[in-house]
Short mmCIF file of C-alpha atoms and ligand atoms in Angstrom, two decimals:
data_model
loop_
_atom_site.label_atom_id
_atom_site.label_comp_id
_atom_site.label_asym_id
_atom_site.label_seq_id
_atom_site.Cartn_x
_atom_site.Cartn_y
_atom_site.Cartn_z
CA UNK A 1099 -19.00 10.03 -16.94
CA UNK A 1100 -16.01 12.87 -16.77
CA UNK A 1101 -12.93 12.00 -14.82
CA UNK A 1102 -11.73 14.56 -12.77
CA UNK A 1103 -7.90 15.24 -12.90
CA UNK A 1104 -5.31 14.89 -10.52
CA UNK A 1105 -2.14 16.22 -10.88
CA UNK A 1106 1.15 14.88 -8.79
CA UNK A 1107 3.69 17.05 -8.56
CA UNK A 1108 7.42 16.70 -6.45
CA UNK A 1109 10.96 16.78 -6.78
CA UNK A 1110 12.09 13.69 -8.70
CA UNK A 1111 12.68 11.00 -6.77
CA UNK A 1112 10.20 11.68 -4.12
CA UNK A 1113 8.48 8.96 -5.04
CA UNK A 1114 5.27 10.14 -7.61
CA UNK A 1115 5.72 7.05 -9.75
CA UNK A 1116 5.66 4.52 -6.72
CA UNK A 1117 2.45 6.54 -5.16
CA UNK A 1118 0.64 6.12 -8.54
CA UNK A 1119 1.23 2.49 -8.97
CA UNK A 1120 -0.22 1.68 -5.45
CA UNK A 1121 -3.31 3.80 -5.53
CA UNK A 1122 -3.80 2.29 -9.19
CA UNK A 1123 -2.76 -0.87 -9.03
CA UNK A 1124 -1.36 -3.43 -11.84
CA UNK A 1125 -4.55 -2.59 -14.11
CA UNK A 1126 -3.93 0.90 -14.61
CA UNK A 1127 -2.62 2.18 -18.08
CA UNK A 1128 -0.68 4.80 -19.08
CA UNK A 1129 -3.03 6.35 -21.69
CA UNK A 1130 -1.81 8.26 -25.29
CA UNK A 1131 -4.64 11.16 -23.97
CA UNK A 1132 -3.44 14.12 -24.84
CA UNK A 1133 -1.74 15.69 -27.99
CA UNK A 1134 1.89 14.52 -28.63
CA UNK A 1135 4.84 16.60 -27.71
CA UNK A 1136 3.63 17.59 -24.37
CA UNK A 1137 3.11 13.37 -22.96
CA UNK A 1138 7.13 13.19 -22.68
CA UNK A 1139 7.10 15.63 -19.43
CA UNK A 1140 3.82 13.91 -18.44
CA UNK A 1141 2.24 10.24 -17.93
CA UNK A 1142 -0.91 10.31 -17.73
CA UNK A 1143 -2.75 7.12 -16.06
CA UNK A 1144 -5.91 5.88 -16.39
CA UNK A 1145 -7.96 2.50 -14.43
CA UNK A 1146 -10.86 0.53 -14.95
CA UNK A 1147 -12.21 0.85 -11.43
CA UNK A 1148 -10.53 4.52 -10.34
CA UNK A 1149 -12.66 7.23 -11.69
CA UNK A 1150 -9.56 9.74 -11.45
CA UNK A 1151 -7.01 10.50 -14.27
CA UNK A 1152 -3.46 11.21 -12.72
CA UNK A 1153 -1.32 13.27 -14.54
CA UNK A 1154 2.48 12.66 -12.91
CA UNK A 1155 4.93 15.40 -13.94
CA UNK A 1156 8.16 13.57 -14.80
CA UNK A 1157 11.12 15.03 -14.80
CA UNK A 1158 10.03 18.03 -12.12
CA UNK A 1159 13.10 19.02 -10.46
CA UNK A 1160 14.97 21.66 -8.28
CA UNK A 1161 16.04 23.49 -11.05
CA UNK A 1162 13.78 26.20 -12.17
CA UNK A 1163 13.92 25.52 -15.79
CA UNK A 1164 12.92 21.97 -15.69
CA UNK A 1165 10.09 22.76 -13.03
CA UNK A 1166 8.89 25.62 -16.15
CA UNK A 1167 9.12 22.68 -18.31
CA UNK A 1168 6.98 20.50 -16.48
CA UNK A 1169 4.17 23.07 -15.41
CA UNK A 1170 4.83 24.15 -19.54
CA UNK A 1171 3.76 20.52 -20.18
CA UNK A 1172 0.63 20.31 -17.51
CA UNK A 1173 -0.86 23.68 -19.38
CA UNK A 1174 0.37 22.60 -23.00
CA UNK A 1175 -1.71 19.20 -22.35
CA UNK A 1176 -5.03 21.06 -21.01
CA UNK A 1177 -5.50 23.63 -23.62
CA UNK A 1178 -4.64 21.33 -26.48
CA UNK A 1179 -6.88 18.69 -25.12
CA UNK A 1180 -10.00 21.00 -24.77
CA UNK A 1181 -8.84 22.44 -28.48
CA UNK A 1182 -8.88 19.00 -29.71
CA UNK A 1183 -12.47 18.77 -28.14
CA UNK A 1184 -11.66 15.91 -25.99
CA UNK A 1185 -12.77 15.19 -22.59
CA UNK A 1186 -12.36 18.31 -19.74
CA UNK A 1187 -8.63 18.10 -19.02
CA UNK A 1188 -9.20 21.10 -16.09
CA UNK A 1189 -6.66 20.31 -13.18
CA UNK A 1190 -9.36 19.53 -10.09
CA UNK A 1191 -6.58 18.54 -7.13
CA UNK A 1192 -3.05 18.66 -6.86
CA UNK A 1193 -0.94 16.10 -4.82
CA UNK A 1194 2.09 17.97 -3.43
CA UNK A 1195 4.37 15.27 -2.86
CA UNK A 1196 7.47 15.91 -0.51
CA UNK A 1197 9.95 13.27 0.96
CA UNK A 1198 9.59 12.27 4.41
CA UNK A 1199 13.14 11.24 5.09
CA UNK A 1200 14.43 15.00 4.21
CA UNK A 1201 11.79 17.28 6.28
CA UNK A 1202 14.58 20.02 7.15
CA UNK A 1203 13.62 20.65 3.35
CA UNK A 1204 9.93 20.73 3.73
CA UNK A 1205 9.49 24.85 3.86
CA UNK A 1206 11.65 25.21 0.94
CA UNK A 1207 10.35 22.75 -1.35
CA UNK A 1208 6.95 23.73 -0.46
CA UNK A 1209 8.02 27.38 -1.47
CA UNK A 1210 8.89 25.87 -5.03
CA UNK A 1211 6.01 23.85 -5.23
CA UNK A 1212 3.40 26.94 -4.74
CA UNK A 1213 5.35 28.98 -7.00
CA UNK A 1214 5.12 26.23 -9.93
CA UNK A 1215 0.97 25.62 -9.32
CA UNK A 1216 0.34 29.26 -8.70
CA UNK A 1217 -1.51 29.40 -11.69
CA UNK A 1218 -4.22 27.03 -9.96
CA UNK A 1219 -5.10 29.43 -7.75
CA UNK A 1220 -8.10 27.80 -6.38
CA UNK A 1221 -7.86 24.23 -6.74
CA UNK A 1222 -7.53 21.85 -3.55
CA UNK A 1223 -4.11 20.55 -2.52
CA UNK A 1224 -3.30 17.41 -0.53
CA UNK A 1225 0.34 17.33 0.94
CA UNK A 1226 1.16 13.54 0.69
CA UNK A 1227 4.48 13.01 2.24
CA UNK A 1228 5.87 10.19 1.00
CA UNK A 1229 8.42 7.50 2.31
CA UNK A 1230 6.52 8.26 5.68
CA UNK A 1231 8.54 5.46 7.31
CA UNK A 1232 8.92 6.47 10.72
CA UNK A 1233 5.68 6.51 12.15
CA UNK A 1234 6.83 9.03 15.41
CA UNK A 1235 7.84 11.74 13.20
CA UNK A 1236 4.66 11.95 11.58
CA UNK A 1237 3.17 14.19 13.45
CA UNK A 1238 5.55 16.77 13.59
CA UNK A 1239 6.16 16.49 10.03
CA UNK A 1240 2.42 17.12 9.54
CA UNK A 1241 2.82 20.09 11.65
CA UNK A 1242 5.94 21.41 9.64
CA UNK A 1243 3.75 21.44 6.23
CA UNK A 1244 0.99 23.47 7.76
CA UNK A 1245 3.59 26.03 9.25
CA UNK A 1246 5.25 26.20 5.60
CA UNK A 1247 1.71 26.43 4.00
CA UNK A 1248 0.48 29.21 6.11
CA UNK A 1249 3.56 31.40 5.05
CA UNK A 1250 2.60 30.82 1.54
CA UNK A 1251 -0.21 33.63 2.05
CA UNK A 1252 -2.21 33.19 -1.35
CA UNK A 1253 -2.26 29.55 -1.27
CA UNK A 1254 -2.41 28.58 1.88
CA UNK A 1255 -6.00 28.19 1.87
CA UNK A 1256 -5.84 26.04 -0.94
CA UNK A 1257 -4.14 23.11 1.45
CA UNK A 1258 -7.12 20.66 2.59
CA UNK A 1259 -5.12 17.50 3.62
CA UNK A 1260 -1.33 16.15 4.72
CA UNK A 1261 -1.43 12.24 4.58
CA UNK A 1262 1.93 10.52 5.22
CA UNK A 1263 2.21 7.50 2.72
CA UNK A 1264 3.95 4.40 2.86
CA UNK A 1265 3.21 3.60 -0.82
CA UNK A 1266 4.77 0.17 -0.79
CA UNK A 1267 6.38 -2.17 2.41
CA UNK A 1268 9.91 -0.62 3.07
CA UNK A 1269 12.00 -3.19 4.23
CA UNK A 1270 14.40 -2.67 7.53
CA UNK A 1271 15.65 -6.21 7.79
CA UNK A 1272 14.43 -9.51 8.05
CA UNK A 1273 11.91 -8.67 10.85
CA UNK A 1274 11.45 -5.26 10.54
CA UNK A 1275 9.56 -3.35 8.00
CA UNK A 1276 7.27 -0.07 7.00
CA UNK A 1277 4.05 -1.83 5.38
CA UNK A 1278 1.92 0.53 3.05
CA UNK A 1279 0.16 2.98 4.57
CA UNK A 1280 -1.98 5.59 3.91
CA UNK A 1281 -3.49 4.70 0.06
CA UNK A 1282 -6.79 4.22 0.82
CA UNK A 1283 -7.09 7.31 2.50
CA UNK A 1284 -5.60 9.39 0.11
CA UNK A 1285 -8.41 7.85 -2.29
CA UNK A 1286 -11.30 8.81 -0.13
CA UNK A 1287 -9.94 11.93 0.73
CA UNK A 1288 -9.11 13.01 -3.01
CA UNK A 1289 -12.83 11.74 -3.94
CA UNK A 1290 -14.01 14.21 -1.41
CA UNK A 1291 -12.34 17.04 -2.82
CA UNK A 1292 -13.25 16.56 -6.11
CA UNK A 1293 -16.20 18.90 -7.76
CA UNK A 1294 -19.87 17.82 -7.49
CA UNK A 1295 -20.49 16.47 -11.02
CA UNK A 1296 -17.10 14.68 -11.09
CA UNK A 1297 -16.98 13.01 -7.60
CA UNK A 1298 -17.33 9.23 -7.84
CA UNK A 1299 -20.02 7.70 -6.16
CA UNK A 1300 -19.10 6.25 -2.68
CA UNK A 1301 -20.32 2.87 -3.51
CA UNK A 1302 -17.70 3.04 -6.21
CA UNK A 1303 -14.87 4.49 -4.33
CA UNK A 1304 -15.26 1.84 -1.56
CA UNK A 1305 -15.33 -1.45 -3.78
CA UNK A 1306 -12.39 0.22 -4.98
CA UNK A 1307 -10.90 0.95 -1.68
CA UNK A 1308 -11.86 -2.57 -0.73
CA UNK A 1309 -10.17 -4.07 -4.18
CA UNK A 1310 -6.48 -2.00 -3.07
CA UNK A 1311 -6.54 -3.07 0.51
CA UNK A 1312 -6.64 -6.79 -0.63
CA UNK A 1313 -4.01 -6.30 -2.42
CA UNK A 1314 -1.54 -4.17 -0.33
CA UNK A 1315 -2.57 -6.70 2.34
CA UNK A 1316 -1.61 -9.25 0.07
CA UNK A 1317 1.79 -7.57 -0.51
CA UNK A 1318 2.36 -7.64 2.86
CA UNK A 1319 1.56 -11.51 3.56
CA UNK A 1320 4.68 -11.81 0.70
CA UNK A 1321 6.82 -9.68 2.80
CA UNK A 1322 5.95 -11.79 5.65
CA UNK A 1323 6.31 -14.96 4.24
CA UNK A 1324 9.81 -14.47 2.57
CA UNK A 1325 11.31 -12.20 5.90
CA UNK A 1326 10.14 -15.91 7.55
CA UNK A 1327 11.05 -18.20 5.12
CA UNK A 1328 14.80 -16.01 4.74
CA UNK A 1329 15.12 -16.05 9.00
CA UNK A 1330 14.22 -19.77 9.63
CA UNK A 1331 16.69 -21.26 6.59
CA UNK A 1332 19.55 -19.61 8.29
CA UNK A 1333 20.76 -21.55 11.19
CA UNK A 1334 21.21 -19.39 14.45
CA UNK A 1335 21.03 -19.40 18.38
CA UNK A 1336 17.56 -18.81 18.80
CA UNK A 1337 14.73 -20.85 18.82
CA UNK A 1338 12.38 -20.13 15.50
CA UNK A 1339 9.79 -19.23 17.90
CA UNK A 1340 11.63 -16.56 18.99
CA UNK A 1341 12.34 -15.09 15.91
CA UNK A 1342 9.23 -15.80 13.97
CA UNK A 1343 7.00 -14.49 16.76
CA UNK A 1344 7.48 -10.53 15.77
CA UNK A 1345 6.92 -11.17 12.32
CA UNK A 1346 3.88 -12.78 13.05
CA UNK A 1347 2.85 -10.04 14.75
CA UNK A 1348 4.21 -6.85 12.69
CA UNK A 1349 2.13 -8.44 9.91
CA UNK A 1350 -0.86 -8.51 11.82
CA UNK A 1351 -0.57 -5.34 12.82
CA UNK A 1352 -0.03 -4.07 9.33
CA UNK A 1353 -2.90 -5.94 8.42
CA UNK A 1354 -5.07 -4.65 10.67
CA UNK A 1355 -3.93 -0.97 10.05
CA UNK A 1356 -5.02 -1.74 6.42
CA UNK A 1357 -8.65 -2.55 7.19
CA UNK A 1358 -8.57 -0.04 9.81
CA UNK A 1359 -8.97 -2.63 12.77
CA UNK A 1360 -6.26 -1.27 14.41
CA UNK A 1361 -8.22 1.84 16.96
CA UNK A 1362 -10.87 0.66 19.00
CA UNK A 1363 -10.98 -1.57 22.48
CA UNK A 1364 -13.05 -4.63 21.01
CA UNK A 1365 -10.20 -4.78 17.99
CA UNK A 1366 -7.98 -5.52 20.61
CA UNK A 1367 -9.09 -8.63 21.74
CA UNK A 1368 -10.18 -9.53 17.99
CA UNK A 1369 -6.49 -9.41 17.32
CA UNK A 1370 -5.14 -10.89 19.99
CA UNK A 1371 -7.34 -13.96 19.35
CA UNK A 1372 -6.04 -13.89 16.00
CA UNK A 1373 -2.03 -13.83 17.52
CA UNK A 1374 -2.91 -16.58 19.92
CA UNK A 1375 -4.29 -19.06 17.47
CA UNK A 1376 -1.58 -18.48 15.19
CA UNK A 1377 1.81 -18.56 17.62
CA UNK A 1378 0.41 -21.43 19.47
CA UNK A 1379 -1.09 -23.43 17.39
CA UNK A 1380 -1.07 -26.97 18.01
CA UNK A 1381 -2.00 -27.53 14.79
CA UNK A 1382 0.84 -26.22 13.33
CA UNK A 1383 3.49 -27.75 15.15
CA UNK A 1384 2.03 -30.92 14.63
CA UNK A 1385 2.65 -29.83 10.72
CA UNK A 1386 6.48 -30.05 11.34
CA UNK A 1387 6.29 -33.68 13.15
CA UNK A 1388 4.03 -34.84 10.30
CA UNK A 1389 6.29 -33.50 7.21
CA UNK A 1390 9.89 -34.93 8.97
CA UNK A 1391 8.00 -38.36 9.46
CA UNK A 1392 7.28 -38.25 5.28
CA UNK A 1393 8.52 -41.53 4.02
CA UNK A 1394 11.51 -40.76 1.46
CA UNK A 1395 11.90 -37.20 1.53
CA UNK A 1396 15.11 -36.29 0.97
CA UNK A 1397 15.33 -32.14 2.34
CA UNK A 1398 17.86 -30.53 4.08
CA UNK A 1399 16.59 -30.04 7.48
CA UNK A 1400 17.12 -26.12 7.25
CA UNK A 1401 14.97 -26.01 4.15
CA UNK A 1402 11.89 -27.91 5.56
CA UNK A 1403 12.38 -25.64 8.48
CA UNK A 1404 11.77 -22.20 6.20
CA UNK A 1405 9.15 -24.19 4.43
CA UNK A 1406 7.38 -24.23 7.17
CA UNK A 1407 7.75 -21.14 8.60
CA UNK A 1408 6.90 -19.37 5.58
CA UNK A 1409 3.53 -21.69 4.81
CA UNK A 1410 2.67 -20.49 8.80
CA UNK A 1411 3.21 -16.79 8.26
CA UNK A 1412 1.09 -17.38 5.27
CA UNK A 1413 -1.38 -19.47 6.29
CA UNK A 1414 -1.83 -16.59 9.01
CA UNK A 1415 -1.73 -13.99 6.45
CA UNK A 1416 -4.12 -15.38 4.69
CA UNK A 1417 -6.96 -15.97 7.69
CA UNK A 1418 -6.54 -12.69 8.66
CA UNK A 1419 -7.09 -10.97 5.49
CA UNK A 1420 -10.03 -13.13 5.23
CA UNK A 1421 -11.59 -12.20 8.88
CA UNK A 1422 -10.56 -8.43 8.68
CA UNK A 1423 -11.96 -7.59 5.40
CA UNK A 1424 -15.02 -9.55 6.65
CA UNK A 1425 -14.97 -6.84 9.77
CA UNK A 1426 -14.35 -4.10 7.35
CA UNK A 1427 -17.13 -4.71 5.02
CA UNK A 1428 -19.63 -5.26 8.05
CA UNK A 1429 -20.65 -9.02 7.26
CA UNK A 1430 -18.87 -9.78 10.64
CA UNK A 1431 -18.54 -8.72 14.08
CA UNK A 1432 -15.51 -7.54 16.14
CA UNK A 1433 -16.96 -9.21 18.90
CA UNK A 1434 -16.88 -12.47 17.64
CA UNK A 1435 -14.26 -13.96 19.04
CA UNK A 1436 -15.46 -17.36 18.51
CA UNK A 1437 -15.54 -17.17 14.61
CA UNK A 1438 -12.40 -15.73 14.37
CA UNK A 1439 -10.92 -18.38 16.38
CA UNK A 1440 -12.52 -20.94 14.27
CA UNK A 1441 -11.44 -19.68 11.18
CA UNK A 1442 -7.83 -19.14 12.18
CA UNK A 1443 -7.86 -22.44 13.43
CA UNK A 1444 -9.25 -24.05 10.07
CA UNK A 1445 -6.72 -22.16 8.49
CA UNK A 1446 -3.92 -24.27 10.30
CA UNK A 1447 -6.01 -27.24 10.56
CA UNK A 1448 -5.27 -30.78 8.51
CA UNK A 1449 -6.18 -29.34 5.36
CA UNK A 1450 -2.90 -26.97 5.83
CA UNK A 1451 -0.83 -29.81 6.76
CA UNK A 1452 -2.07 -31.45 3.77
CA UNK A 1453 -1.73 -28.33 1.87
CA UNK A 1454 2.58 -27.96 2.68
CA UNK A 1455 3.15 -31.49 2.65
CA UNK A 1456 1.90 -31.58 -0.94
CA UNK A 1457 4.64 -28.65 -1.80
CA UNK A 1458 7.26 -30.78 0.42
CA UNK A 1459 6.65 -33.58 -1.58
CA UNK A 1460 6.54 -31.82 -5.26
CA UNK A 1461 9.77 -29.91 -4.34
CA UNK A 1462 11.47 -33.24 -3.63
CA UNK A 1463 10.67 -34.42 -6.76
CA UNK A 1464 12.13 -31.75 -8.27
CA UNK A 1465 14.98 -31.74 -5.99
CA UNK A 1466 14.71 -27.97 -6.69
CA UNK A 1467 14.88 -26.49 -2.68
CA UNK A 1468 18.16 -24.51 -3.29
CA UNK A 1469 17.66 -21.05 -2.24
CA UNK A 1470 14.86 -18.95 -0.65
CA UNK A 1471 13.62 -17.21 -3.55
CA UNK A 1472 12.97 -21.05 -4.66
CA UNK A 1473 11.11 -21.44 -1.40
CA UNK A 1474 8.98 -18.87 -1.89
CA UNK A 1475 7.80 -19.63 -5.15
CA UNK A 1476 6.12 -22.99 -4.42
CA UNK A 1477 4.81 -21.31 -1.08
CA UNK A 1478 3.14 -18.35 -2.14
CA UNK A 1479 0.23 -19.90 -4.70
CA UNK A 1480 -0.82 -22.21 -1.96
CA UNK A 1481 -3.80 -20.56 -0.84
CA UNK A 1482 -5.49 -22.09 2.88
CA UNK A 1483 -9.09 -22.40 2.38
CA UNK A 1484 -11.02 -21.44 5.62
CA UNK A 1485 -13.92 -24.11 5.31
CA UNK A 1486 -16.02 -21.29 8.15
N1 GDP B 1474 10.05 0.94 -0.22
C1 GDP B 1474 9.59 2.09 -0.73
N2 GDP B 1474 10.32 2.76 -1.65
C2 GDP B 1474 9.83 3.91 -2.15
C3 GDP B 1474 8.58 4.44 -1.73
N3 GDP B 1474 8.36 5.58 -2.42
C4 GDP B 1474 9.43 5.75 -3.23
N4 GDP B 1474 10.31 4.75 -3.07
C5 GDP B 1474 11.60 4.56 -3.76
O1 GDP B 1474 12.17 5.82 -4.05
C6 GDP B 1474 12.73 5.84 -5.36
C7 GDP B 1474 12.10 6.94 -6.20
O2 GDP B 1474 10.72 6.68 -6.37
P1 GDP B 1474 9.91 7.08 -7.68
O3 GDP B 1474 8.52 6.64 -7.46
O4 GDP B 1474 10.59 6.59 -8.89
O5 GDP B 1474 10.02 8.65 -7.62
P2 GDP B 1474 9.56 9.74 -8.72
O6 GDP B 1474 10.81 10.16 -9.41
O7 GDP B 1474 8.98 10.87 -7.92
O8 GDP B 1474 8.57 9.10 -9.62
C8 GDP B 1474 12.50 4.45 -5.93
O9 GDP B 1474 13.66 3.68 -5.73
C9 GDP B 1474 11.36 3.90 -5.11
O10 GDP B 1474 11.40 2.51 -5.01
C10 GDP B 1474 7.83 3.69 -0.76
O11 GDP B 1474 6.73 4.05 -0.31
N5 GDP B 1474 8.38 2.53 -0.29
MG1 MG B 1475 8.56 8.91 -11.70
#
């Protein structure tokens, strides 16, 4: 089957490289497609699973010359392509990429952009705004690229979509951070825009939907787990409690915003049953009596503390990937409060306190429990099994 083309285009910097790698993922290859010469102002990627090419123009800057270069490069590479007789290298959708921390520069940068892709004077443009971190100004920075587009007479019709990104978790501090946001839309909505003939069936763009929100939710369970394994080694005036619960709860948020569990009334309650089990659980502070009372373990107190933060934050990580994705795929109800609780409550169950006293125990073989990153290293393969 043809691939349709996408091509990303932005000011270096803006982040094109980081918004590739999260809508691809670790499988996808840069690919020698093309003739030579013109692949050094391009990469071209390729996936398995995503039935888009994306051409990223490297090296597209503020200066005129270089963005001639790169536009030089995105032509050069169609028409020798198509020469060569190789598959149709035709430019289908263009992802205008402008940085969402600078939007005083929105209305000139979109002024350079349209200049450089004049020449595609009919293909479909999604503004992606990228490092969309601050989720109040989002809205007025989506209203900022439609008032720069609609200046841009010829072109402005060509603008279909603005989607804010937050292609990977931007950390604040230990507690606070920007999870991803945004991906999976951006893949839906660019399979929509694409030609009849070269659109990917939706079976095929939601198993690979599916496949990126595991693992962007999976990203965020790390950024979880070390923010809670970092904040519960370091010895201060609050109780762990305290300081754990909002972690706990920005990463169920952020997991819910992945599977889009995050709108309706029922969700509400969903996640709240999810927050309950997981900050109160029983289960889990008996974890910490049970791992102190271990016969010969030699840990400092601080470390088995992080230890078991983290494994928590995990372990809740974990059971709500599991019960969202089964929401998002259908298998499960939102009203089924009682499952959820069971599963979250498996998930923290024996079998977890089994599960982290086995990593206690290995560590303090090793005597290797020096610093965090060591922490989270032994935490992060130990995978709860719900048994629901
Ligand atoms: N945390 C975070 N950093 C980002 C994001 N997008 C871009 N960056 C950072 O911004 C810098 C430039 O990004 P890059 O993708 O290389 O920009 P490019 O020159 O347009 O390809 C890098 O340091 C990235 O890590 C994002 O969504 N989250
Ligand atoms: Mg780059």
């Amino acid at each position: 089957m043809e691939r349709g083309n996408v091509l990303v285009i932005g000011n270096s910097g803006v982040g094109k490289s980081t918004l590739i790698n999260s809508v691809l993922g670790d499988e996808m290859a840069k690919t020698g497609f093309g003739s030579s010469g013109t692949t050094e102002k391009l990469d071209i990627y390729e996936s398995e699973e995503f039935p888009f090419r994306i051409i990223d123009t490297v090296g597209f800057e503020q200066s005129l010359v270089k963005q001639f270069k790169a536009i030089n490069a995105v032509k050069k590479w169609s028409k020798d392509s198509i020469k060569d007789g190789k598959e149709n290298t035709k430019i289908n959708l263009i992802w205008f990429c402008i940085d969402g921390t600078s939007s005083k520069l929105f209305p000139e940068t979109i002024k350079n952009l349209s200049r450089a892709t004049a020449m595609w004077k009919t293909v479909p443009i999604i503004v992606v705004i990228t490092k969309s971190y601050s989720v109040p100004e989002r809205a007025e920075n989506k209203k900022m690229v439609y008032n720069a587009f609609a200046k841009q007479k010829k072109y402005s019709k060509n603008l279909k979509h603005t989607i804010p990104v937050v292609a990977s978790t931007y950390v604040l501090n230990n507690t606070a951070f920007a999870p991803p946001e945004g991906i999976t839309e951006l893949i839906g909505t660019t399979n929509e825009l694409m030609p009849e003939g070269i659109k990917a069936g939706e079976n095929d763009v939601y198993k690979f939907k599916l496949k990126r929100k595991k693992a962007l939710a999976q990203s965020v369970v790390g950024f979880s787990t070390t923010s809670a394994v970092t904040v519960a080694a370091i010895p201060v005036p609050f109780s762990d409690a305290l300081l754990l619960g909002p972690i706990e709860l920005a990463q169920i948020k952020a997991l819910a915003q992945i599977y889009e569990i995050d709108k309706s009334k029922e969700s509400k309650k969903f996640i709240n049953s999810i927050v309950e089990v997981g900050t109160v659980s029983v289960a889990a502070k008996g974890a910490i009596s049970s791992l102190k009372a271990i016969p010969g373990i030699n840990i400092a107190a601080s470390v088995l503390n992080a230890i078991i933060a983290g494994a928590i934050v995990a372990a809740i990580g974990e059971g709500s990937i599991y019960v969202f994705e089964k929401i998002y795929t259908g298998e499960k109800s939102i009203e089924d409060i009682e499952w959820v609780k069971n599963v979250m409550e498996s998930k923290l169950s024996s079998q977890f306190i089994e599960n982290v006293t086995e990593v206690v125990e290995k560590m303090a073989k090793t005597g290797n429990t020096k610093n965090v990153g060591e922490i989270i290293n032994w935490l992060l393969p130990l995978k709860i099994k719900a048994k629901v």
